[in-house]
XYZ file of C-alpha atoms in Angstrom:
410
model
C -30.623 3.601 -1.572
C -29.005 0.879 0.507
C -27.243 1.848 3.738
C -24.720 0.009 5.874
C -26.376 -2.735 7.865
C -23.360 -4.345 9.520
C -19.564 -4.383 9.413
C -17.570 -7.282 10.847
C -13.946 -8.347 10.801
C -11.849 -11.418 11.499
C -8.251 -12.574 11.386
C -6.827 -14.347 8.320
C -3.290 -15.187 7.168
C -1.437 -13.183 4.522
C 1.097 -14.269 1.907
C 3.968 -14.143 4.430
C 2.249 -16.411 6.896
C 1.158 -13.800 9.417
C -2.262 -12.417 10.371
C -4.071 -9.611 8.640
C -7.632 -8.274 8.633
C -10.520 -9.714 6.652
C -13.570 -7.467 6.787
C -17.159 -7.785 5.584
C -19.821 -5.138 5.024
C -23.500 -6.043 4.637
C -25.818 -3.474 3.092
C -29.478 -3.043 3.943
C -30.380 -4.927 0.736
C -28.247 -7.842 2.079
C -25.527 -7.439 -0.528
C -22.138 -8.409 0.944
C -18.780 -6.731 0.370
C -15.501 -8.395 1.407
C -11.961 -7.038 1.660
C -8.638 -8.211 3.018
C -5.788 -5.801 3.603
C -2.031 -6.079 3.001
C 0.606 -5.724 5.692
C 3.772 -3.672 5.975
C 7.279 -5.048 6.142
C 8.071 -2.742 9.018
C 10.154 0.069 7.558
C 13.055 1.638 9.351
C 11.423 5.056 9.583
C 8.138 3.879 11.206
C 6.055 6.605 9.625
C 2.836 4.686 10.239
C 1.852 1.991 12.701
C -0.120 -1.173 12.084
C -2.022 -2.321 15.128
C -0.559 -5.639 16.284
C -1.462 -7.515 19.464
C 2.116 -7.875 20.778
C 1.052 -11.195 22.325
C 4.117 -13.393 21.847
C 2.072 -16.540 22.472
C 0.271 -15.995 19.142
C 1.959 -15.507 15.762
C 5.107 -14.069 17.358
C 3.149 -11.082 18.583
C 1.808 -10.204 15.124
C -1.855 -11.070 15.699
C -4.549 -8.526 14.812
C -7.318 -9.439 17.238
C -7.259 -5.963 18.786
C -7.721 -4.344 15.361
C -10.518 -6.807 14.613
C -12.243 -5.901 17.896
C -12.023 -2.191 17.074
C -13.917 -2.859 13.845
C -16.463 -5.234 15.397
C -17.145 -3.348 18.617
C -16.167 0.275 18.094
C -16.164 1.496 14.504
C -18.539 -0.879 12.729
C -21.574 -0.240 14.978
C -21.196 3.543 14.567
C -21.510 3.203 10.788
C -24.804 1.307 10.829
C -27.427 3.157 8.820
C -24.851 5.363 7.053
C -24.751 5.573 3.252
C -21.571 4.010 1.807
C -21.485 6.848 -0.744
C -20.170 9.161 1.995
C -16.580 8.053 1.455
C -15.011 11.447 2.149
C -16.994 11.997 5.346
C -16.318 8.466 6.618
C -12.601 8.631 5.859
C -12.364 11.978 7.642
C -14.241 10.524 10.610
C -11.788 7.605 10.762
C -8.832 9.998 10.720
C -10.371 12.087 13.501
C -11.278 9.016 15.561
C -7.668 7.854 15.428
C -6.343 11.342 16.097
C -2.653 10.492 15.737
C -0.111 11.427 13.109
C 1.018 7.836 12.533
C -2.329 5.998 12.957
C -1.058 4.425 16.189
C -4.315 4.619 18.168
C -6.642 2.584 15.948
C -4.011 1.226 13.595
C -3.271 1.807 9.943
C -4.646 -1.640 9.088
C -7.921 -0.978 10.924
C -8.582 2.244 9.037
C -7.535 0.742 5.709
C -9.977 -2.166 6.022
C -12.950 0.124 6.595
C -11.939 2.612 3.890
C -11.598 -0.258 1.391
C -15.017 -1.601 2.402
C -16.700 1.768 1.952
C -15.160 2.220 -1.492
C -16.315 -1.199 -2.675
C -19.784 -0.704 -1.208
C -20.086 2.741 -2.820
C -19.110 1.385 -6.226
C -21.836 -1.253 -5.870
C -24.418 1.274 -4.699
C -23.585 3.677 -7.530
C -23.508 0.818 -10.061
C -19.981 1.650 -11.131
C -16.982 -0.647 -11.590
C -14.610 -0.010 -8.710
C -11.976 1.700 -10.882
C -14.593 4.112 -12.235
C -15.797 4.876 -8.732
C -12.215 5.616 -7.611
C -11.798 7.893 -10.619
C -15.039 9.738 -9.856
C -13.946 10.178 -6.238
C -10.572 11.525 -7.390
C -12.317 13.988 -9.704
C -14.650 15.066 -6.915
C -11.749 15.744 -4.588
C -9.318 17.183 -7.131
C -10.870 18.060 -10.515
C -8.070 17.291 -12.956
C -9.833 15.957 -16.020
C -8.050 12.609 -15.746
C -9.287 10.025 -18.206
C -9.654 6.261 -18.174
C -8.381 5.613 -21.693
C -5.287 3.644 -20.700
C -3.955 1.351 -18.016
C -0.800 2.007 -15.994
C 2.340 0.478 -17.458
C 3.152 -2.747 -15.571
C 6.513 -3.410 -13.955
C 7.161 -7.137 -13.525
C 9.676 -8.430 -11.001
C 11.713 -11.271 -12.528
C 14.046 -11.997 -9.609
C 14.224 -10.865 -6.003
C 17.352 -10.261 -3.973
C 17.737 -8.594 -0.603
C 16.839 -10.230 2.688
C 13.689 -11.900 1.343
C 15.053 -12.816 -2.082
C 15.499 -15.964 -4.125
C 19.106 -15.033 -4.908
C 21.789 -13.996 -2.415
C 22.303 -10.547 -3.839
C 21.965 -6.990 -2.581
C 19.501 -5.339 -4.950
C 15.916 -5.918 -3.875
C 14.154 -6.496 -7.218
C 15.305 -7.019 -10.791
C 12.472 -5.915 -13.065
C 11.340 -5.500 -16.647
C 8.953 -3.032 -18.249
C 7.363 -3.930 -21.592
C 7.054 -1.117 -24.106
C 4.143 1.266 -23.600
C 3.194 0.505 -27.201
C 2.165 -2.987 -26.072
C -1.369 -3.633 -24.881
C -1.598 -4.638 -21.249
C -2.506 -8.209 -22.181
C 0.573 -8.523 -24.381
C 2.753 -6.963 -21.685
C 1.456 -9.487 -19.165
C 2.121 -12.400 -21.494
C 5.658 -11.224 -22.200
C 6.302 -10.645 -18.503
C 5.227 -14.187 -17.649
C 7.292 -15.649 -20.501
C 10.449 -13.822 -19.413
C 9.882 -14.744 -15.770
C 10.006 -18.437 -16.666
C 12.694 -18.192 -19.343
C 15.315 -16.538 -17.144
C 14.913 -19.386 -14.656
C 15.276 -22.026 -17.350
C 18.412 -20.376 -18.716
C 20.258 -19.407 -15.531
C 18.777 -21.387 -12.604
C 19.704 -18.676 -10.054
C 23.445 -19.001 -10.753
C 24.455 -15.404 -10.056
C 27.430 -14.100 -8.106
C 26.946 -10.365 -8.539
C 24.045 -7.973 -8.951
C 25.149 -6.997 -12.437
C 25.134 -10.685 -13.439
C 21.332 -10.602 -13.163
C 21.095 -7.386 -15.171
C 23.175 -8.948 -17.951
C 21.066 -12.114 -17.762
C 17.871 -10.094 -18.205
C 19.303 -8.434 -21.293
C 20.326 -11.804 -22.765
C 16.988 -13.401 -21.879
C 15.103 -10.633 -23.681
C 17.219 -11.244 -26.785
C 16.727 -15.014 -26.642
C 12.969 -14.420 -26.535
C 13.241 -12.583 -29.858
C 12.569 -9.169 -28.321
C 14.703 -6.033 -28.529
C 16.207 -4.822 -25.270
C 15.711 -1.085 -24.950
C 12.851 -1.017 -27.442
C 10.420 -3.820 -26.603
C 11.608 -4.432 -23.053
C 13.254 -2.033 -20.601
C 15.152 -2.667 -17.385
C 13.970 -1.670 -13.937
C 15.812 -2.110 -10.635
C 14.481 -1.616 -7.121
C 17.680 -1.382 -5.101
C 16.291 -1.183 -1.572
C 19.618 0.492 -0.813
C 18.868 1.250 2.839
C 19.399 -2.461 3.516
C 23.070 -2.305 2.479
C 23.913 1.165 3.780
C 25.859 1.300 7.050
C 27.650 4.311 8.529
C 27.246 6.282 5.281
C 28.912 3.533 3.242
C 27.315 1.168 0.713
C 28.291 -2.489 0.622
C 27.410 -4.569 -2.440
C 28.893 -7.765 -3.806
C 29.956 -6.014 -7.022
C 32.502 -3.990 -5.017
C 35.179 -5.674 -2.920
C 34.617 -3.381 0.041
C 32.092 -0.855 1.289
C 32.265 2.471 -0.529
C 31.266 6.065 0.265
C 28.338 7.632 -1.542
C 30.342 9.364 -4.293
C 32.105 6.148 -5.300
C 28.824 4.243 -5.129
C 27.123 6.853 -7.360
C 29.974 6.506 -9.843
C 29.447 2.747 -9.878
C 25.727 3.174 -10.560
C 26.386 5.697 -13.310
C 29.206 3.895 -15.122
C 28.452 0.207 -14.562
C 24.648 0.186 -14.605
C 23.024 3.324 -15.983
C 25.329 4.042 -18.922
C 25.795 0.376 -19.812
C 22.244 -0.967 -19.447
C 20.048 2.141 -19.807
C 17.404 1.275 -17.207
C 14.052 3.007 -17.566
C 13.280 2.920 -13.837
C 15.516 2.856 -10.773
C 13.886 2.784 -7.349
C 15.479 3.518 -3.978
C 19.087 3.395 -5.254
C 20.170 5.337 -2.147
C 19.370 5.218 1.545
C 16.062 6.783 2.517
C 17.760 9.534 4.512
C 20.635 10.187 2.088
C 18.994 13.397 0.859
C 22.196 14.819 -0.603
C 22.895 11.635 -2.568
C 19.382 11.594 -4.016
C 19.609 15.195 -5.156
C 23.008 14.617 -6.741
C 21.880 11.468 -8.588
C 18.727 13.165 -9.865
C 20.849 15.956 -11.328
C 23.235 13.468 -12.979
C 20.983 11.004 -14.742
C 19.056 11.446 -17.962
C 15.562 12.880 -17.646
C 14.390 9.842 -19.639
C 15.112 7.671 -16.581
C 12.526 7.544 -13.812
C 14.267 7.947 -10.456
C 11.673 6.595 -8.021
C 11.457 7.383 -4.338
C 9.737 4.538 -2.501
C 11.070 4.139 1.031
C 12.401 7.665 0.549
C 8.777 8.840 0.605
C 7.121 6.115 2.656
C 3.775 7.398 1.273
C 4.169 10.251 3.741
C 2.986 13.780 2.930
C 5.791 15.607 4.752
C 8.512 13.540 3.088
C 6.799 13.930 -0.287
C 6.773 17.703 0.109
C 10.440 17.664 1.104
C 11.299 15.633 -1.993
C 9.429 18.125 -4.160
C 11.221 21.053 -2.549
C 14.676 19.513 -2.867
C 14.114 17.897 -6.286
C 15.363 14.514 -5.075
C 13.583 12.316 -7.625
C 11.316 12.312 -10.682
C 8.771 9.695 -9.588
C 7.311 8.283 -6.381
C 5.788 5.033 -5.218
C 2.563 5.470 -3.268
C 0.810 2.639 -1.448
C -2.641 2.917 0.150
C -1.406 0.365 2.683
C 1.086 2.946 3.982
C -1.448 5.762 4.198
C -4.631 4.491 5.836
C -7.602 5.836 3.874
C -8.471 6.105 0.207
C -9.047 9.856 0.263
C -5.689 10.522 1.938
C -3.959 8.374 -0.668
C -5.636 10.242 -3.514
C -4.473 13.465 -1.881
C -0.842 12.313 -2.035
C -1.206 11.303 -5.669
C -2.682 14.704 -6.467
C 0.266 16.487 -4.814
C 2.724 14.359 -6.785
C 0.974 14.945 -10.094
C 0.640 18.693 -9.540
C 4.409 18.790 -9.113
C 5.170 16.755 -12.249
C 6.163 13.602 -10.387
C 5.187 10.333 -12.038
C 3.244 7.937 -9.801
C 3.879 4.255 -9.276
C 1.275 2.309 -7.306
C 2.700 -0.748 -5.582
C 1.401 -3.650 -3.576
C 3.007 -4.286 -0.214
C 5.314 -6.743 1.507
C 2.648 -9.179 2.733
C -0.383 -9.423 0.473
C -3.697 -11.218 0.067
C -5.697 -12.199 -3.004
C -7.712 -8.981 -2.796
C -7.425 -7.072 -6.100
C -8.574 -3.652 -4.806
C -5.261 -1.988 -5.620
C -5.562 -2.883 -9.321
C -8.787 -0.905 -9.607
C -7.308 1.847 -7.467
C -4.265 2.241 -9.710
C -6.424 2.654 -12.812
C -8.924 4.994 -11.167
C -6.158 7.176 -9.739
C -4.420 7.443 -13.113
C -1.142 5.870 -12.006
C 1.692 5.880 -14.526
C 3.072 2.507 -13.404
C 2.072 -0.452 -11.264
C 4.189 -3.140 -9.635
C 2.449 -6.049 -7.945
C 5.575 -8.199 -7.745
C 6.457 -11.276 -9.841
C 3.717 -12.439 -12.248
C 3.187 -15.612 -10.204
C 1.540 -16.599 -6.894
C -2.103 -15.997 -6.102
C -1.718 -12.721 -4.242
C 0.070 -11.156 -7.235
C -1.818 -12.630 -10.174
C -5.180 -11.702 -8.626
C -4.154 -8.083 -9.208
C -2.561 -8.584 -12.631
C -5.580 -10.624 -13.745
C -7.942 -7.883 -12.582
C -6.110 -5.479 -14.890
C -6.893 -7.880 -17.743
C -10.576 -7.569 -16.889
C -10.356 -3.786 -16.686
C -8.607 -3.664 -20.061
C -11.611 -5.440 -21.563
C -14.085 -3.266 -19.644
C -12.686 -0.012 -20.963
C -12.468 -1.432 -24.479
C -8.761 -1.102 -24.995
C -8.093 -3.286 -27.995
C -5.264 -5.812 -27.526
């Protein structure tokens, strides 16, 4: 059995042009494992803390040299000679070593890099594909009898609005979901085709959020597919970004509106007219009353997803369960810190009949770990962003490989 020989880390640049952690683990048989971790956007509720250098002379204070030094000089040396198959023990040790509720001592990113490394090294040592190792770890922690006979349903982002978007609109992401009757490979192909076709047809000429929704419906038809049967609509609203003083401001309304009027707009102009399958964060992340009211109004066939509402936080997840605020949740390892903690959140969600969406994060790398994780954890849906750019397609392409590995026939 090979043990950990050395763990090192260094600073690389992520998809948003800022530093993140690249880490390497060498086993005693000289096999090397590499990972690179995503970065947070910096949410308004600050539930977890990435360790950043705060040195304004480098990368606007967003360097990660301190986190790198913690891995090289503090944590890595203490793991020399340890078996990588001790994932649970190592993750618990990392949590204890940090000792804070929000990972502020060692940093969320520091812990995530090591937990990723251990998982990859364990899968190698146990001669298991990474997704099968994650599944075996999940079963060890929470015996549920989950199977590996299908992949999560992919959600593809066609256009992005919000503050980082390609179009000057309020809603964060305009998405499509191919039918669950499609194989993953066919879903991927259709997602890529629609991504390009909507650009050819409309060239970003949109004045209102609902213009994009209508364009998606028309694009699906022009592709020879049936909207609402072959392809379904998804919208990630990111509503906290256009909520101020308990009023929502969107271009589709001439002035800011209170929550009840905004909910009526969603119900009449979007939900009833376009029958979305998934709506994520349609309300502010602290508008608990609005969430509960919307969840009671909409059809149970629609997935109402709490993303920023949850923030991959156990306390907020438990509150959502208690108040029945939504029917599905987005969980991101990059907002949690360790693999075992993340699996714990997924288990809580599943035990309480909440569907699970696994998502990549704001600033990504070409590491495909999360693709294997989503399959091994039995996620219902995945969203790795638009089906373009290296950091996204590395993950979507890995799902193609996994589809072949588990012998799902296209």
